[in-house]
Short mmCIF file of C-alpha atoms in Angstrom, two decimals:
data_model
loop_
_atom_site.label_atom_id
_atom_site.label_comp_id
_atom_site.label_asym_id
_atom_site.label_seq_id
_atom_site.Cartn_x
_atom_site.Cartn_y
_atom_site.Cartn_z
CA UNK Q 10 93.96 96.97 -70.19
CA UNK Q 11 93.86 96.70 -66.12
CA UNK Q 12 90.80 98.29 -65.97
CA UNK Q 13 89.11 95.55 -68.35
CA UNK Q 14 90.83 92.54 -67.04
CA UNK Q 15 89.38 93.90 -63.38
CA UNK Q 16 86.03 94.03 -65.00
CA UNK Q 17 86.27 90.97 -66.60
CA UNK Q 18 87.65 89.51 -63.00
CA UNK Q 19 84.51 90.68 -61.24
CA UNK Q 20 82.26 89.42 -64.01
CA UNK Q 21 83.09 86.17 -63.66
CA UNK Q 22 82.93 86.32 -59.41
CA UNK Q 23 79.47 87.65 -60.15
CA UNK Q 24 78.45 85.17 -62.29
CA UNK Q 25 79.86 82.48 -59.36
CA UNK Q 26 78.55 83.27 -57.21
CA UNK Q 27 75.19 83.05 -58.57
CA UNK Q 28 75.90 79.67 -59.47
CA UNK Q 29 77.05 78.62 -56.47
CA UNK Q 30 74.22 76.26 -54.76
CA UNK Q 31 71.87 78.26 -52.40
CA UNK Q 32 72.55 77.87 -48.58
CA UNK Q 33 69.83 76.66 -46.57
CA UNK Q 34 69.15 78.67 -43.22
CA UNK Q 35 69.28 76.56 -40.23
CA UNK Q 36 66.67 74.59 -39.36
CA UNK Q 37 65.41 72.63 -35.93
CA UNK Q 38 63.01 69.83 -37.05
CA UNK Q 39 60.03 68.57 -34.66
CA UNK Q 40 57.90 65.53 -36.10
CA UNK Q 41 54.67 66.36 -37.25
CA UNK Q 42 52.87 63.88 -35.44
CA UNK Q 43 53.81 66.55 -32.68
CA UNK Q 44 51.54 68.69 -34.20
CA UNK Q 45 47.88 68.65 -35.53
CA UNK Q 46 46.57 66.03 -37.88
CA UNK Q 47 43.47 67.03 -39.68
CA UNK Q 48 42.02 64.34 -42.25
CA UNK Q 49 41.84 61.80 -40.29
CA UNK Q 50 39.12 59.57 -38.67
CA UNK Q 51 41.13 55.94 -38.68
CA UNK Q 52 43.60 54.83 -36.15
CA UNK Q 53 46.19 53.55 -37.67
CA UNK Q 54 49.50 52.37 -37.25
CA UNK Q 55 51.50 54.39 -39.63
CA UNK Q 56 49.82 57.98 -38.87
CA UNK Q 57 50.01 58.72 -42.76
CA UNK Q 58 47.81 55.43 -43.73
CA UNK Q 59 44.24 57.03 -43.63
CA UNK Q 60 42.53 53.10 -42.99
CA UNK Q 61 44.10 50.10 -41.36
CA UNK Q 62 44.13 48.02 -44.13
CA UNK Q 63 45.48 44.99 -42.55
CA UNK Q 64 42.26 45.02 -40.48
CA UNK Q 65 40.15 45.10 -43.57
CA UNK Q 66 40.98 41.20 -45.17
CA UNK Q 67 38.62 42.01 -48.31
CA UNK Q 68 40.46 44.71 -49.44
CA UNK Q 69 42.33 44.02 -52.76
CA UNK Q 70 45.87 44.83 -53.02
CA UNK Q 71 45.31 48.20 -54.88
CA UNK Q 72 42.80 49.20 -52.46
CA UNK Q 73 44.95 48.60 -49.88
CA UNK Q 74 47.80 50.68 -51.62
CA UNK Q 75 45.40 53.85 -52.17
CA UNK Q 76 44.41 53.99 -48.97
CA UNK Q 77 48.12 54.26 -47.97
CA UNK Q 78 48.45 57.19 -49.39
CA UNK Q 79 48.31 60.62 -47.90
CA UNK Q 80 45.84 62.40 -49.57
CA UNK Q 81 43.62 64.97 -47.85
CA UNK Q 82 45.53 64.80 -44.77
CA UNK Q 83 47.22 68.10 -43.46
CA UNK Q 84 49.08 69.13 -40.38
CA UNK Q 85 48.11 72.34 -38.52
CA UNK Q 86 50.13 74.50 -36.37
CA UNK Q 87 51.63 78.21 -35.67
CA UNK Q 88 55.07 79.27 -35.75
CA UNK Q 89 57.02 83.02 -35.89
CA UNK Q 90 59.61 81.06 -38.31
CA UNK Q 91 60.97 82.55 -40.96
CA UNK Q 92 61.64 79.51 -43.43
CA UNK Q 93 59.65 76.89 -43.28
CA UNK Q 94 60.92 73.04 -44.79
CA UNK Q 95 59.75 69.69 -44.79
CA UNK Q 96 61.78 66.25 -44.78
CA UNK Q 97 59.97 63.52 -45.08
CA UNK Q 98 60.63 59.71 -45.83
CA UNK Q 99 58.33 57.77 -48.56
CA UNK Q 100 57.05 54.24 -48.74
CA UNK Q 101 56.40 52.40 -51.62
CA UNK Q 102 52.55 52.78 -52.95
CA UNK Q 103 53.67 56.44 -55.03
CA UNK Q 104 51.70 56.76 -58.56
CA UNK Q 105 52.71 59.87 -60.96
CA UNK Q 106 50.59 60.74 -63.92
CA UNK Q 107 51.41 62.39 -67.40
CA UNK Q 108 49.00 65.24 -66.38
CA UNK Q 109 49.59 65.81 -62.84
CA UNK Q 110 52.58 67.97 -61.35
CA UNK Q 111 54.68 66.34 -59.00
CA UNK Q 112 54.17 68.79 -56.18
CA UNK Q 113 50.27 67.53 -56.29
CA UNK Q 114 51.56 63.66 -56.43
CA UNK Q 115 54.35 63.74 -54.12
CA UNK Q 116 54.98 67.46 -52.80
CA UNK Q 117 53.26 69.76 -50.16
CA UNK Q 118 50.92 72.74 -50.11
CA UNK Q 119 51.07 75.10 -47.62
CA UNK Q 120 48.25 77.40 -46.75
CA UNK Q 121 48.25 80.25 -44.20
CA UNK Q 122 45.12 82.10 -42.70
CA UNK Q 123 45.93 86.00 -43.86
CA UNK Q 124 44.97 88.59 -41.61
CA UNK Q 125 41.18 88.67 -42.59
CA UNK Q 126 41.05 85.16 -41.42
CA UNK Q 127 40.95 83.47 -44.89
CA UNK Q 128 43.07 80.26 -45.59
CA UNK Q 129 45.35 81.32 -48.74
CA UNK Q 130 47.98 80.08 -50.44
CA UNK Q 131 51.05 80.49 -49.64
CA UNK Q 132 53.61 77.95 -51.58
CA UNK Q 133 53.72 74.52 -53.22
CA UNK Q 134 56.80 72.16 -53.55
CA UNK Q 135 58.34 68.97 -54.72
CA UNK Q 136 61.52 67.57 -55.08
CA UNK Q 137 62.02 67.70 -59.11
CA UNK Q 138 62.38 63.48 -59.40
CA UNK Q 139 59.71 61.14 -60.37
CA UNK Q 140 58.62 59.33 -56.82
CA UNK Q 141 60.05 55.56 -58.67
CA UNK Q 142 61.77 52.93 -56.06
CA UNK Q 143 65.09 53.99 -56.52
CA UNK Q 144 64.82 57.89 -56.22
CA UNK Q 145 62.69 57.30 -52.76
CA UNK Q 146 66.17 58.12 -50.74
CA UNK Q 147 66.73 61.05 -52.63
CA UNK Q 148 63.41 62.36 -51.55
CA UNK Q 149 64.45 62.04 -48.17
CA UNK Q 150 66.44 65.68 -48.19
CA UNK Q 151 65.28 68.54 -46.74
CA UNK Q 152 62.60 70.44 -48.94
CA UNK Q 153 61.74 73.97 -48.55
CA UNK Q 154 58.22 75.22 -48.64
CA UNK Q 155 58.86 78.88 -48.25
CA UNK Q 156 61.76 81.30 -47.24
CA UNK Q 157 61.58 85.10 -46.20
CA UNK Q 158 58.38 85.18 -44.34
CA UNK Q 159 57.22 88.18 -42.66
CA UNK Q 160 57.70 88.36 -38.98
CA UNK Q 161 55.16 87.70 -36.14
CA UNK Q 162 53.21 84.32 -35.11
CA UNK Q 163 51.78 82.74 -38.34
CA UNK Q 164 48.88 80.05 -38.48
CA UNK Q 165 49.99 76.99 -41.31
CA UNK Q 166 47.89 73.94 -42.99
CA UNK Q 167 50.32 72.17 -44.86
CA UNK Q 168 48.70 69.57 -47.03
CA UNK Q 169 50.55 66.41 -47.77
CA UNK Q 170 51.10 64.42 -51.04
CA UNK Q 171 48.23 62.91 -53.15
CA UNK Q 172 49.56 59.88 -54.82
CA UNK Q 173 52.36 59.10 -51.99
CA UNK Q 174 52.78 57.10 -49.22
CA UNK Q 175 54.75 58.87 -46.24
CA UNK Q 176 56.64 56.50 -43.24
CA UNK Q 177 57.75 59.49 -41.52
CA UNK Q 178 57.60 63.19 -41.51
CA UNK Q 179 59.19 66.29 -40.22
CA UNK Q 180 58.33 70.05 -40.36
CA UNK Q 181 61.34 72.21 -40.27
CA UNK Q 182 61.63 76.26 -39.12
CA UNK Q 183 64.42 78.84 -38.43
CA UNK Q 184 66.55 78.08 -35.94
CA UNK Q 185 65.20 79.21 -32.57
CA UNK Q 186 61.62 79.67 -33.80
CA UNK Q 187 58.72 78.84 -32.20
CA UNK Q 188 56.64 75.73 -33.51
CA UNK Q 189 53.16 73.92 -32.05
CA UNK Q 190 50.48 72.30 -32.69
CA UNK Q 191 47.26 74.33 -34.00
CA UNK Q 192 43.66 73.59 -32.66
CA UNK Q 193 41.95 71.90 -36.13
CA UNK Q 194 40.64 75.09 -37.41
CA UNK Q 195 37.80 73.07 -38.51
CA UNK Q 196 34.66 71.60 -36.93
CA UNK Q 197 32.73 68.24 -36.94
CA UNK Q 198 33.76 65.03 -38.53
CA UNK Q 199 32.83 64.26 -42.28
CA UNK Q 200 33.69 61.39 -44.00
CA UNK Q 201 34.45 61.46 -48.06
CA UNK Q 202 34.33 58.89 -49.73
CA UNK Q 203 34.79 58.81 -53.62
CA UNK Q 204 36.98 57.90 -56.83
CA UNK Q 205 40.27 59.56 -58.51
CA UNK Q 206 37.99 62.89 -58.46
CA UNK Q 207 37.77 62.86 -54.57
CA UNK Q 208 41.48 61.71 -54.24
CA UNK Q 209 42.52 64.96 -56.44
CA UNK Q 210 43.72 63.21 -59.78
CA UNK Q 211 45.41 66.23 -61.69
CA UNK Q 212 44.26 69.10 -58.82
CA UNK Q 213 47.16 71.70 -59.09
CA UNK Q 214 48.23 71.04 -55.69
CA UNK Q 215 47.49 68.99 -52.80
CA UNK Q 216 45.38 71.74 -51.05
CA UNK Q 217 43.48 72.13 -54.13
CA UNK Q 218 40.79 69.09 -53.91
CA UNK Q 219 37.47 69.74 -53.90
CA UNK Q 220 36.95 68.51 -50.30
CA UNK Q 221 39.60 70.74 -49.45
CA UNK Q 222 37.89 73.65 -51.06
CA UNK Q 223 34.82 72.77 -49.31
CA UNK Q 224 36.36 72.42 -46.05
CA UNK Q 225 38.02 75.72 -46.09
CA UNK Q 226 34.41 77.62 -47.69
CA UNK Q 227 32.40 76.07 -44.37
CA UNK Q 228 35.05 75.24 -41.62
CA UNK Q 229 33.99 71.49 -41.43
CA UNK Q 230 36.01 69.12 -41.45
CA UNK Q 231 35.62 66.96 -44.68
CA UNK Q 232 38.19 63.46 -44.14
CA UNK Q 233 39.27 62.25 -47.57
CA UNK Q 234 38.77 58.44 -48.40
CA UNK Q 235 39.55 59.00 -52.59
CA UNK Q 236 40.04 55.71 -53.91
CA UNK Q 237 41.55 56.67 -57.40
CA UNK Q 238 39.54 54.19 -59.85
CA UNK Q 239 37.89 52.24 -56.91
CA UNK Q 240 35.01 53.71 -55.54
CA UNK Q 241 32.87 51.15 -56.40
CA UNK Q 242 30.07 50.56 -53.07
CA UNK Q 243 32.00 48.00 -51.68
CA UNK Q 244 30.37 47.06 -48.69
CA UNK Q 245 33.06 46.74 -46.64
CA UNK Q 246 33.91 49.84 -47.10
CA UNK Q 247 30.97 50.99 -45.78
CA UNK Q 248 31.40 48.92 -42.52
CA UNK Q 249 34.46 50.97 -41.92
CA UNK Q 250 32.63 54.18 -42.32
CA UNK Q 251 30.09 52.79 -39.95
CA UNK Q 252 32.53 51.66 -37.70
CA UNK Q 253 34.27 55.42 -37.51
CA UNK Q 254 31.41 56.96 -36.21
CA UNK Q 255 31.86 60.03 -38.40
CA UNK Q 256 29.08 63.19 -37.76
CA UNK Q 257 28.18 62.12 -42.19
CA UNK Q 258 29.10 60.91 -45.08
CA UNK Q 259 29.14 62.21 -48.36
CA UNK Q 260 29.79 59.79 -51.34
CA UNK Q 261 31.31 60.48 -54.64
CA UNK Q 262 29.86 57.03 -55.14
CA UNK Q 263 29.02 56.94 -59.03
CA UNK Q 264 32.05 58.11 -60.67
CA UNK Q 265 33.61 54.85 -60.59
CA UNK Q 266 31.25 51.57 -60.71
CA UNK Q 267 29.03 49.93 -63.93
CA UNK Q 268 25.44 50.57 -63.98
CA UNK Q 269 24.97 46.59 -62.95
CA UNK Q 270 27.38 47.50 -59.87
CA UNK Q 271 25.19 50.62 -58.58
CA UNK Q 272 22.48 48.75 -59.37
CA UNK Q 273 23.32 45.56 -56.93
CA UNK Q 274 25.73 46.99 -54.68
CA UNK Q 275 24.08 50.81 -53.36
CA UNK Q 276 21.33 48.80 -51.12
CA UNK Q 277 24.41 46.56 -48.78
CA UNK Q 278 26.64 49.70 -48.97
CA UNK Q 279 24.06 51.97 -46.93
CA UNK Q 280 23.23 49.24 -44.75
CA UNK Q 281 26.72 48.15 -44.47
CA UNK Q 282 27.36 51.92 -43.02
CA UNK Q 283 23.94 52.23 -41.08
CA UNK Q 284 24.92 48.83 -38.94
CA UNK Q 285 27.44 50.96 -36.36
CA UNK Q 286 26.26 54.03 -37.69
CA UNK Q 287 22.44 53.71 -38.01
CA UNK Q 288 21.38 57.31 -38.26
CA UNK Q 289 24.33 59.16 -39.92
CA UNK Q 290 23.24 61.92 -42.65
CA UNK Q 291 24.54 59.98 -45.98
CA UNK Q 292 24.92 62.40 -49.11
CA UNK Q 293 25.53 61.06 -52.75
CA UNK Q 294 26.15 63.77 -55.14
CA UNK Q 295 26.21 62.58 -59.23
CA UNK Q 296 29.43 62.25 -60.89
CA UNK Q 297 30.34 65.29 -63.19
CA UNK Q 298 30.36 65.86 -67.02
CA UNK Q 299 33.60 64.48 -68.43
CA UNK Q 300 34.88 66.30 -71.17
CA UNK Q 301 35.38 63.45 -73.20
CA UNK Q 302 31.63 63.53 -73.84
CA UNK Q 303 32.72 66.74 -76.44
CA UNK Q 304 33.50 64.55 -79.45
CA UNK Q 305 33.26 60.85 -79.09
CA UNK Q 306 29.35 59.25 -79.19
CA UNK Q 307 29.98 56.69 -78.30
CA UNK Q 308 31.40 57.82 -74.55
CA UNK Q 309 28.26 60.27 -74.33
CA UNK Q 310 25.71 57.35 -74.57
CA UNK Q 311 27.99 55.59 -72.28
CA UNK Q 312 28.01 58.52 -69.61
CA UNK Q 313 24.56 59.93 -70.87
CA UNK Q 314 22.68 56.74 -69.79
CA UNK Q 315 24.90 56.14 -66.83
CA UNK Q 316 23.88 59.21 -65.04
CA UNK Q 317 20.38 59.06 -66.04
CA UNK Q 318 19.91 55.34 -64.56
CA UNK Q 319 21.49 57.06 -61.49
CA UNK Q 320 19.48 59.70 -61.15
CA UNK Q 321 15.81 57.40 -61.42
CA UNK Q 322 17.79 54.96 -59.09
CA UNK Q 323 18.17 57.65 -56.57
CA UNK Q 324 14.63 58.45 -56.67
CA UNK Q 325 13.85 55.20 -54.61
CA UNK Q 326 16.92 55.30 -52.78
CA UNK Q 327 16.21 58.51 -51.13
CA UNK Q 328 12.57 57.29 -50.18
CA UNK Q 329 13.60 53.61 -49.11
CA UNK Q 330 16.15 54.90 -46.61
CA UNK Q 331 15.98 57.84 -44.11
CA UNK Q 332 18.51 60.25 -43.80
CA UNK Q 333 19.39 59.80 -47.36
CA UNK Q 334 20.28 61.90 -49.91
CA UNK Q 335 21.15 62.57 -53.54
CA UNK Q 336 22.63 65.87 -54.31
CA UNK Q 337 22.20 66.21 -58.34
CA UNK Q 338 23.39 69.67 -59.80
CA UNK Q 339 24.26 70.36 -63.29
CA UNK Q 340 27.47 71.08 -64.87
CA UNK Q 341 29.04 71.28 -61.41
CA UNK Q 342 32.23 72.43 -63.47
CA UNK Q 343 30.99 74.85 -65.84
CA UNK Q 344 29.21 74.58 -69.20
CA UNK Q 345 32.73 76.35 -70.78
CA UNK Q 346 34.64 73.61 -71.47
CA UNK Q 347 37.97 75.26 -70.03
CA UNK Q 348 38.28 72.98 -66.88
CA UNK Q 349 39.63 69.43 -68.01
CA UNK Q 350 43.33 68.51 -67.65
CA UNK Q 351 42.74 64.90 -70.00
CA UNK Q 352 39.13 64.11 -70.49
CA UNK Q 353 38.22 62.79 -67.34
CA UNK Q 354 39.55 64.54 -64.61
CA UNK Q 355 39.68 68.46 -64.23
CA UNK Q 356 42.46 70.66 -63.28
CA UNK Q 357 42.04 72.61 -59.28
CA UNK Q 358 40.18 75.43 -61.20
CA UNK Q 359 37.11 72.70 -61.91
CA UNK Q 360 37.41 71.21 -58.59
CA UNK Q 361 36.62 74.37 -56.86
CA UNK Q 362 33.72 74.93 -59.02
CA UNK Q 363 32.51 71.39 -58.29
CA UNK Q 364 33.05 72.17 -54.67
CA UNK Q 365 31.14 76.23 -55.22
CA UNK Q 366 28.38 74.14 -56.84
CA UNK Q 367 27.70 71.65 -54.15
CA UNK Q 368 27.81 73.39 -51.10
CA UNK Q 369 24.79 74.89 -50.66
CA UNK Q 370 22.82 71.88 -51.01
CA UNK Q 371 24.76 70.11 -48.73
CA UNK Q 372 25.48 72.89 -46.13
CA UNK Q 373 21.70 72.52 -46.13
CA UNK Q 374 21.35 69.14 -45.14
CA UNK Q 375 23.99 68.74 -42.90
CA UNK Q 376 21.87 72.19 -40.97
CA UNK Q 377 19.31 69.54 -40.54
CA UNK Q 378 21.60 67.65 -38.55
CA UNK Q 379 22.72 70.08 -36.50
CA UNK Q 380 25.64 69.50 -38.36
CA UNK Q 381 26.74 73.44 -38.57
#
């Protein structure tokens, strides 16, 4: 009988102390604006804002509030840490979808170079609330990105949230370890401008964009301006990629407007740009097929005849303007079918086809710039 009750005894400690809530290690904290910022071409006042939008009066209110959000923006650096965390404080312009995980919306990816140089995965993490007004605070603890890393000097790219708005952040590493800023691994300034595609709608992580992708396949350094739903040639958005002096642009440009907007608004947008930027390489690529198209007629005529009046539009554009271009490849996510998350927007898996199937061409034409 004292044997069992011991057993019993030491069950129950067992089972304890696996309840019991994990300890984080100890942590020193430095502010990531210490560190490397790569994303970015606008000064701004809050670091995480990727425009001024203050200093851009036409800009509607939700324009404004997507371009206060994080996405594409990463911070580089090394460190022989152990653990690595992040604590970071969130402002108010936060969207969550029904088909996005939260780490994507309002959590980090962390990528470090392995030791044949490649950028690779190495964790993804949210905290487990929806990012509404009144969990914000909560959001504010400590989150760990990864625990139990090997030893030695390791080289990071942690990519912050999509669909969030950050006021502050802090990276966080073993106690003791070393921490500082990285060189930007990448070379060369490019400009991206585009719709809820570009911005990462639904990518399985926030280092899983297709400008992302492409950034890490050729080293350059592509500068996210996604504008979920908004990418529409305004031409005052093109003054403020003139006015940024970027080394190109490439435009997800069709994605989001009407026929009659393309139609009217493609000629001021490209003249908006070429006014402080009068000899920039300018790429358009066509929007992809959405998988919508599958089963409803009435949304393939819709899409069918929007990217053919694109592509006959382009045509002239390309000749009219110098240093113009249109790259147009088919089924940029596959002709499978196995890529869409809800219709529109794919999962990561489609994005890094889209981004496999466009880089040649454009790798090509930014050669021509000495863009390399």
């Amino acid at each position: 009988m004292r044997r069992f009750i011991i057993t019993i005894v030491c069950s129950l400690l067992v089972i304890t102390a696996s309840a019991a809530p994990k300890q984080a290690p100890k942590l020193d904290f430095v502010n990531a604006t210490e560190l490397t910022m790569l994303g970015k071409l606008c000064k701004t006042t809050n670091p995480y804002h990727r425009v001024e939008t203050e200093a851009v009066p036409e800009l509607t209110k939700k324009e404004a509030r997507l371009l206060r959000m994080a996405s594409g923006l990463a911070i580089a650096f090394k460190t022989d840490a152990s653990a690595i965390y992040v604590k970071a404080k969130y402002g108010p312009c936060n969207s969550w979808y029904a088909n996005a995980p939260l780490c994507t919306t309002n959590g980090f990816n962390l990528f470090i170079k392995n030791d044949k140089g490649e950028w690779t995965w190495a964790s993804s993490n949210s905290h487990k609330i929806t990012p509404t007004a009144e969990n914000l605070e909560k959001m504010s603890a400590p989150l760990a990105m990864i625990e139990r890393l090997y030893k030695g000097e390791k080289e990071c790219i942690l990519y912050l949230p999509l669909f969030s708005e950050l006021t502050s952040l802090e990276i966080g590493v073993t106690q003791g370890a070393k921490i500082e800023a990285l060189p930007n691994p990448f070379r060369h300034n490019i400009a991206v401008f585009g719709s809820s595609f570009t911005h990462g709608a639904n990518a399985s992580g926030a280092g899983l964009t297709w400008p992302t992708f492409l950034s890490r396949s050729t080293g350059l350094h592509l500068c996210s301006f996604g504008m979920s739903g908004n990418s529409k040639l305004q031409p005052y958005l093109g003054e403020v990629f003139g006015d940024i002096k970027a080394d190109a642009l490439i435009c997800d440009a069709f994605s989001n407007p009407s026929i009659e907007q393309i139609g009217s608004r493609i000629r001021p947008f490209i003249e908006a740009v070429r006014k402080n930027s009068p000899s920039i390489p300018i790429i358009f690529i066509n929007t992809i097929y959405r998988e919508n198209r599958n089963f409803m007629p009435h949304y393939e005529k819709k899409e069918q005849t929007r990217i053919e009046y694109v592509e006959n539009l382009m045509k002239t554009i390309v000749k009219e303007y110098k240093n113009v271009y249109f790259v147009n490849v088919p089924n940029q996510t596959g002709t499978d079918h196995i890529t869409s998350a809800d219709g529109i927007h794919p999962y990561s898996y489609g994005y890094h086809r889209w981004a496999q199937a466009i880089e040649k061409p454009i790798v090509k034409i930014l050669k021509k710039h000495k863009i390399k």
